[in-house]
Each structure stands twice: as C-alpha cells, then as structure tokens.
C-alpha cells in the first residue's frame, strides 16, 4: 500500500474521531496527517514524512489549538428571538395590571403583565421588558 494512502486513512480516522470528541486536538493531528499525505504523494521519503507530521502536529497543537479553543469558549454576545426583547422599551397599548394588559414591543403587540402585581401602568406609558414567558411580557414602568 502506498504511504500517501496510509496517511490519508490516518487523517480520515483522526478527523472522524474529532467529530466524536470535539477537543480540537485530533482534528489538528488529522490535518497534519493530510499535509503529510500530500508530501508522501509528492515523493518525500518516509523519515521526512514523519518529521513533517511531527512538526506540523506540534505547531498546530501549540499555536493553533489554543486560539481555536479560546474562540469556541467565548460567550454568545448577541441575543436572538425572544431573549433579544428582554431589556428593551415597550409602549403600553392598554392598561397593564398584574392580571392583564397589552404592550407594543418593536412594532408587535404583546400581552403583558406588571412585574410587580400591585402596580397599574396607564395607557401610553413607556415600560421596560424585564421577562418574557410564553407570549406574555412582564414589564415595569420606566423611571
């Protein structure tokens, strides 16, 4: 069997194993094996293939992997969907109490409840959206 084919199989096995482990280490080794397979296909001798694999693996594990892991572990900065509405301002369409009411959030009308059940928020007031549960926004008057 040709050496380039062996390196290609090793690369495929490492990449598949990376899919199951998600550590980024096996993926880096798989890429190193792929680069080594290309060099083996170009006719480089086996000792230099192993040297190339070792160098590419070491460089990728020491320098590329920490950057990739740091990038993957960053907290999500943008909120989407209903979570994006929490903290935004809303306009009271009909009086909001602890039991009922309607507000307009970003052009859409939502059922609303006062976050503090004892408050009654009059129509026309501006409120802050503190929480959304289902299709109901829990609001508090803006101060």
XYZ file of N, CA and C in Angstrom, residues 30-130:
303
model
N -5.276 15.298 12.458
C -5.813 14.868 11.172
C -5.363 15.762 10.038
N -5.319 17.056 10.281
C -4.838 17.994 9.260
C -3.351 17.764 9.006
N -2.594 17.522 10.069
C -1.160 17.233 9.905
C -0.960 15.961 9.074
N -1.786 14.951 9.309
C -1.689 13.721 8.530
C -2.071 13.965 7.069
N -3.022 14.837 6.841
C -3.422 15.173 5.473
C -2.291 15.892 4.736
N -1.638 16.815 5.422
C -0.495 17.506 4.814
C 0.630 16.514 4.529
N 0.830 15.587 5.452
C 1.859 14.561 5.258
C 1.494 13.642 4.099
N 0.214 13.341 3.908
C -0.220 12.520 2.779
C 0.110 13.215 1.463
N -0.073 14.527 1.425
C 0.261 15.273 0.210
C 1.760 15.235 -0.056
N 2.547 15.339 1.013
C 4.004 15.287 0.821
C 4.451 13.881 0.399
N 3.790 12.850 0.934
C 4.123 11.477 0.545
C 3.767 11.244 -0.916
N 2.663 11.819 -1.377
C 2.275 11.691 -2.779
C 3.261 12.420 -3.681
N 3.911 13.456 -3.132
C 4.914 14.202 -3.902
C 6.246 13.469 -3.948
N 6.386 12.389 -3.180
C 7.578 11.580 -3.251
C 8.605 11.805 -2.156
N 8.259 12.476 -1.094
C 9.188 12.698 0.015
C 9.402 11.374 0.745
N 10.617 11.138 1.193
C 10.956 9.859 1.832
C 10.273 9.719 3.197
N 10.028 8.489 3.662
C 9.329 8.253 4.933
C 9.933 8.944 6.159
N 11.258 9.008 6.341
C 11.758 9.728 7.514
C 11.349 11.208 7.525
N 11.366 11.830 6.342
C 10.950 13.230 6.271
C 9.433 13.382 6.420
N 8.686 12.353 6.023
C 7.241 12.372 6.248
C 6.941 12.412 7.746
N 7.624 11.560 8.506
C 7.414 11.544 9.955
C 7.857 12.859 10.595
N 8.947 13.416 10.087
C 9.420 14.706 10.590
C 8.399 15.800 10.296
N 7.868 15.808 9.078
C 6.854 16.792 8.706
C 5.604 16.634 9.571
N 5.155 15.398 9.765
C 3.985 15.150 10.600
C 4.221 15.659 12.018
N 5.402 15.403 12.561
C 5.726 15.839 13.919
C 5.749 17.358 14.029
N 6.373 18.017 13.067
C 6.477 19.480 13.109
C 5.101 20.131 12.953
N 4.338 19.684 11.961
C 3.009 20.276 11.739
C 2.096 20.002 12.935
N 2.169 18.812 13.505
C 1.357 18.491 14.682
C 1.731 19.372 15.859
N 3.010 19.516 16.114
C 3.463 20.324 17.245
C 3.067 21.786 17.078
N 3.280 22.324 15.899
C 2.930 23.730 15.660
C 1.432 23.946 15.808
N 0.633 23.052 15.230
C -0.818 23.240 15.306
C -1.338 23.048 16.727
N -0.807 22.086 17.458
C -1.272 21.863 18.829
C -0.811 22.964 19.779
N 0.356 23.521 19.551
C 0.877 24.548 20.448
C 0.372 25.951 20.130
N 0.106 26.228 18.850
C -0.246 27.598 18.486
C -1.668 27.770 17.949
N -2.138 26.846 17.148
C -3.463 26.998 16.536
C -4.568 26.540 17.482
N -4.388 25.412 18.149
C -5.432 24.865 19.011
C -5.836 25.816 20.141
N -4.901 26.461 20.856
C -5.337 27.387 21.909
C -6.207 28.526 21.389
N -5.879 29.031 20.200
C -6.690 30.095 19.610
C -8.079 29.568 19.260
N -8.140 28.379 18.684
C -9.432 27.788 18.318
C -10.285 27.508 19.546
N -9.690 26.961 20.588
C -10.445 26.660 21.813
C -10.937 27.946 22.464
N -10.086 28.970 22.505
C -10.487 30.253 23.094
C -11.655 30.852 22.308
N -11.610 30.719 20.993
C -12.688 31.237 20.155
C -14.000 30.474 20.390
N -13.909 29.168 20.564
C -15.109 28.357 20.763
C -15.735 28.559 22.142
N -14.931 28.916 23.134
C -15.434 29.050 24.500
C -15.928 30.450 24.833
N -15.889 31.381 23.876
C -16.379 32.730 24.133
C -17.888 32.701 24.322
N -18.398 33.487 25.267
C -19.852 33.520 25.458
C -20.535 34.157 24.248
N -21.756 33.769 24.038
C -22.525 34.309 22.923
C -22.813 35.779 23.200
N -22.432 36.664 22.282
C -22.589 38.093 22.512
C -23.946 38.613 22.050
N -24.496 38.055 21.020
C -25.774 38.525 20.509
C -26.903 37.630 21.014
N -27.988 38.270 21.408
C -29.163 37.507 21.816
C -30.138 37.473 20.646
N -30.847 36.364 20.525
C -31.754 36.183 19.405
C -33.154 35.847 19.902
N -34.129 36.035 19.045
C -35.503 35.659 19.353
C -36.064 36.465 20.507
N -36.798 35.789 21.357
C -37.469 36.433 22.477
C -36.463 37.003 23.468
N -35.314 36.349 23.619
C -34.295 36.840 24.550
C -33.818 38.237 24.174
N -33.852 38.584 22.895
C -33.398 39.895 22.451
C -34.350 41.000 22.891
N -35.598 40.659 23.193
C -36.574 41.667 23.610
C -36.439 42.040 25.081
N -35.871 41.150 25.883
C -35.710 41.439 27.306
C -34.738 42.603 27.455
N -35.175 43.613 28.217
C -34.355 44.804 28.411
C -34.725 45.937 27.483
N -35.579 45.677 26.516
C -35.960 46.732 25.583
C -37.152 47.525 26.134
N -37.416 48.644 25.503
C -38.535 49.500 25.903
C -39.798 49.059 25.175
N -40.927 49.280 25.821
C -42.220 48.948 25.226
C -43.191 50.095 25.504
N -44.207 50.202 24.670
C -45.242 51.231 24.793
C -46.529 50.552 25.229
N -47.170 51.064 26.278
C -48.390 50.451 26.806
C -49.568 50.823 25.912
N -50.206 49.806 25.329
C -51.346 50.000 24.438
C -52.648 50.018 25.236
N -52.776 49.094 26.186
C -53.927 49.121 27.096
C -53.399 48.890 28.503
N -54.082 49.459 29.468
C -53.630 49.451 30.866
C -53.099 48.079 31.292
N -51.936 48.098 31.925
C -51.281 46.868 32.350
C -51.410 46.735 33.856
N -51.928 45.574 34.277
C -52.030 45.257 35.701
C -51.297 43.938 35.935
N -51.431 43.407 37.121
C -50.830 42.121 37.419
C -51.539 40.967 36.738
N -52.708 41.238 36.121
C -53.502 40.173 35.502
C -53.672 40.305 34.003
N -53.601 41.553 33.475
C -53.842 41.736 32.042
C -53.216 43.025 31.533
N -53.182 43.159 30.229
C -52.674 44.360 29.592
C -52.062 44.034 28.245
N -51.758 45.096 27.477
C -51.147 44.939 26.155
C -50.056 45.987 25.991
N -48.943 45.574 25.396
C -47.851 46.498 25.098
C -47.392 46.286 23.660
N -46.723 47.303 23.127
C -46.147 47.208 21.790
C -44.631 47.188 21.955
N -44.038 46.087 21.490
C -42.585 45.925 21.567
C -42.069 45.804 20.143
N -41.295 46.786 19.723
C -40.696 46.732 18.389
C -41.701 46.558 17.274
N -42.860 47.180 17.372
C -43.859 47.098 16.318
C -44.840 45.946 16.452
N -44.635 45.059 17.409
C -45.549 43.939 17.617
C -46.286 44.116 18.941
N -47.548 43.724 18.950
C -48.347 43.840 20.166
C -48.276 42.532 20.957
N -47.997 42.651 22.250
C -47.851 41.502 23.139
C -48.810 41.637 24.305
N -49.262 40.493 24.822
C -49.985 40.546 26.090
C -48.948 40.851 27.158
N -49.363 41.557 28.191
C -48.404 41.999 29.199
C -48.999 41.893 30.594
N -48.110 41.741 31.543
C -48.460 41.757 32.972
C -47.435 42.650 33.654
N -47.875 43.280 34.723
C -46.956 44.081 35.509
C -46.056 43.139 36.298
N -44.753 43.398 36.285
C -43.815 42.554 37.024
C -44.123 42.608 38.511
N -44.495 43.801 38.972
C -44.964 43.974 40.350
C -46.490 43.939 40.282
N -47.082 42.885 40.806
C -48.523 42.666 40.645
C -49.382 43.777 41.243
N -48.829 44.605 42.116
C -49.611 45.676 42.744
C -49.648 46.934 41.887
N -48.795 47.037 40.885
C -48.744 48.233 40.041
C -49.803 48.194 38.948
N -50.325 49.368 38.645
C -51.201 49.560 37.497
C -50.511 50.581 36.608
N -50.210 50.189 35.386
C -49.471 51.053 34.473
C -50.460 51.590 33.439
N -50.601 52.929 33.357
C -51.606 53.507 32.462
C -51.224 53.397 30.994
N -52.230 53.519 30.144
C -52.046 53.503 28.694
C -51.165 54.683 28.291
N -50.248 54.440 27.350
C -49.376 55.498 26.860
C -48.039 55.576 27.582
N -47.872 54.823 28.657
C -46.609 54.861 29.400
C -45.541 54.043 28.680
N -44.311 54.382 28.955
C -43.185 53.605 28.436
C -42.699 52.696 29.555
N -42.503 51.428 29.223
C -42.098 50.438 30.219
C -40.866 49.686 29.729
N -40.192 49.038 30.658
C -39.073 48.167 30.323
C -39.540 46.723 30.399
N -39.127 45.916 29.439
C -39.454 44.496 29.432
C -38.429 43.781 30.311
N -38.889 43.181 31.410
C -37.994 42.506 32.339
C -37.899 41.011 32.084
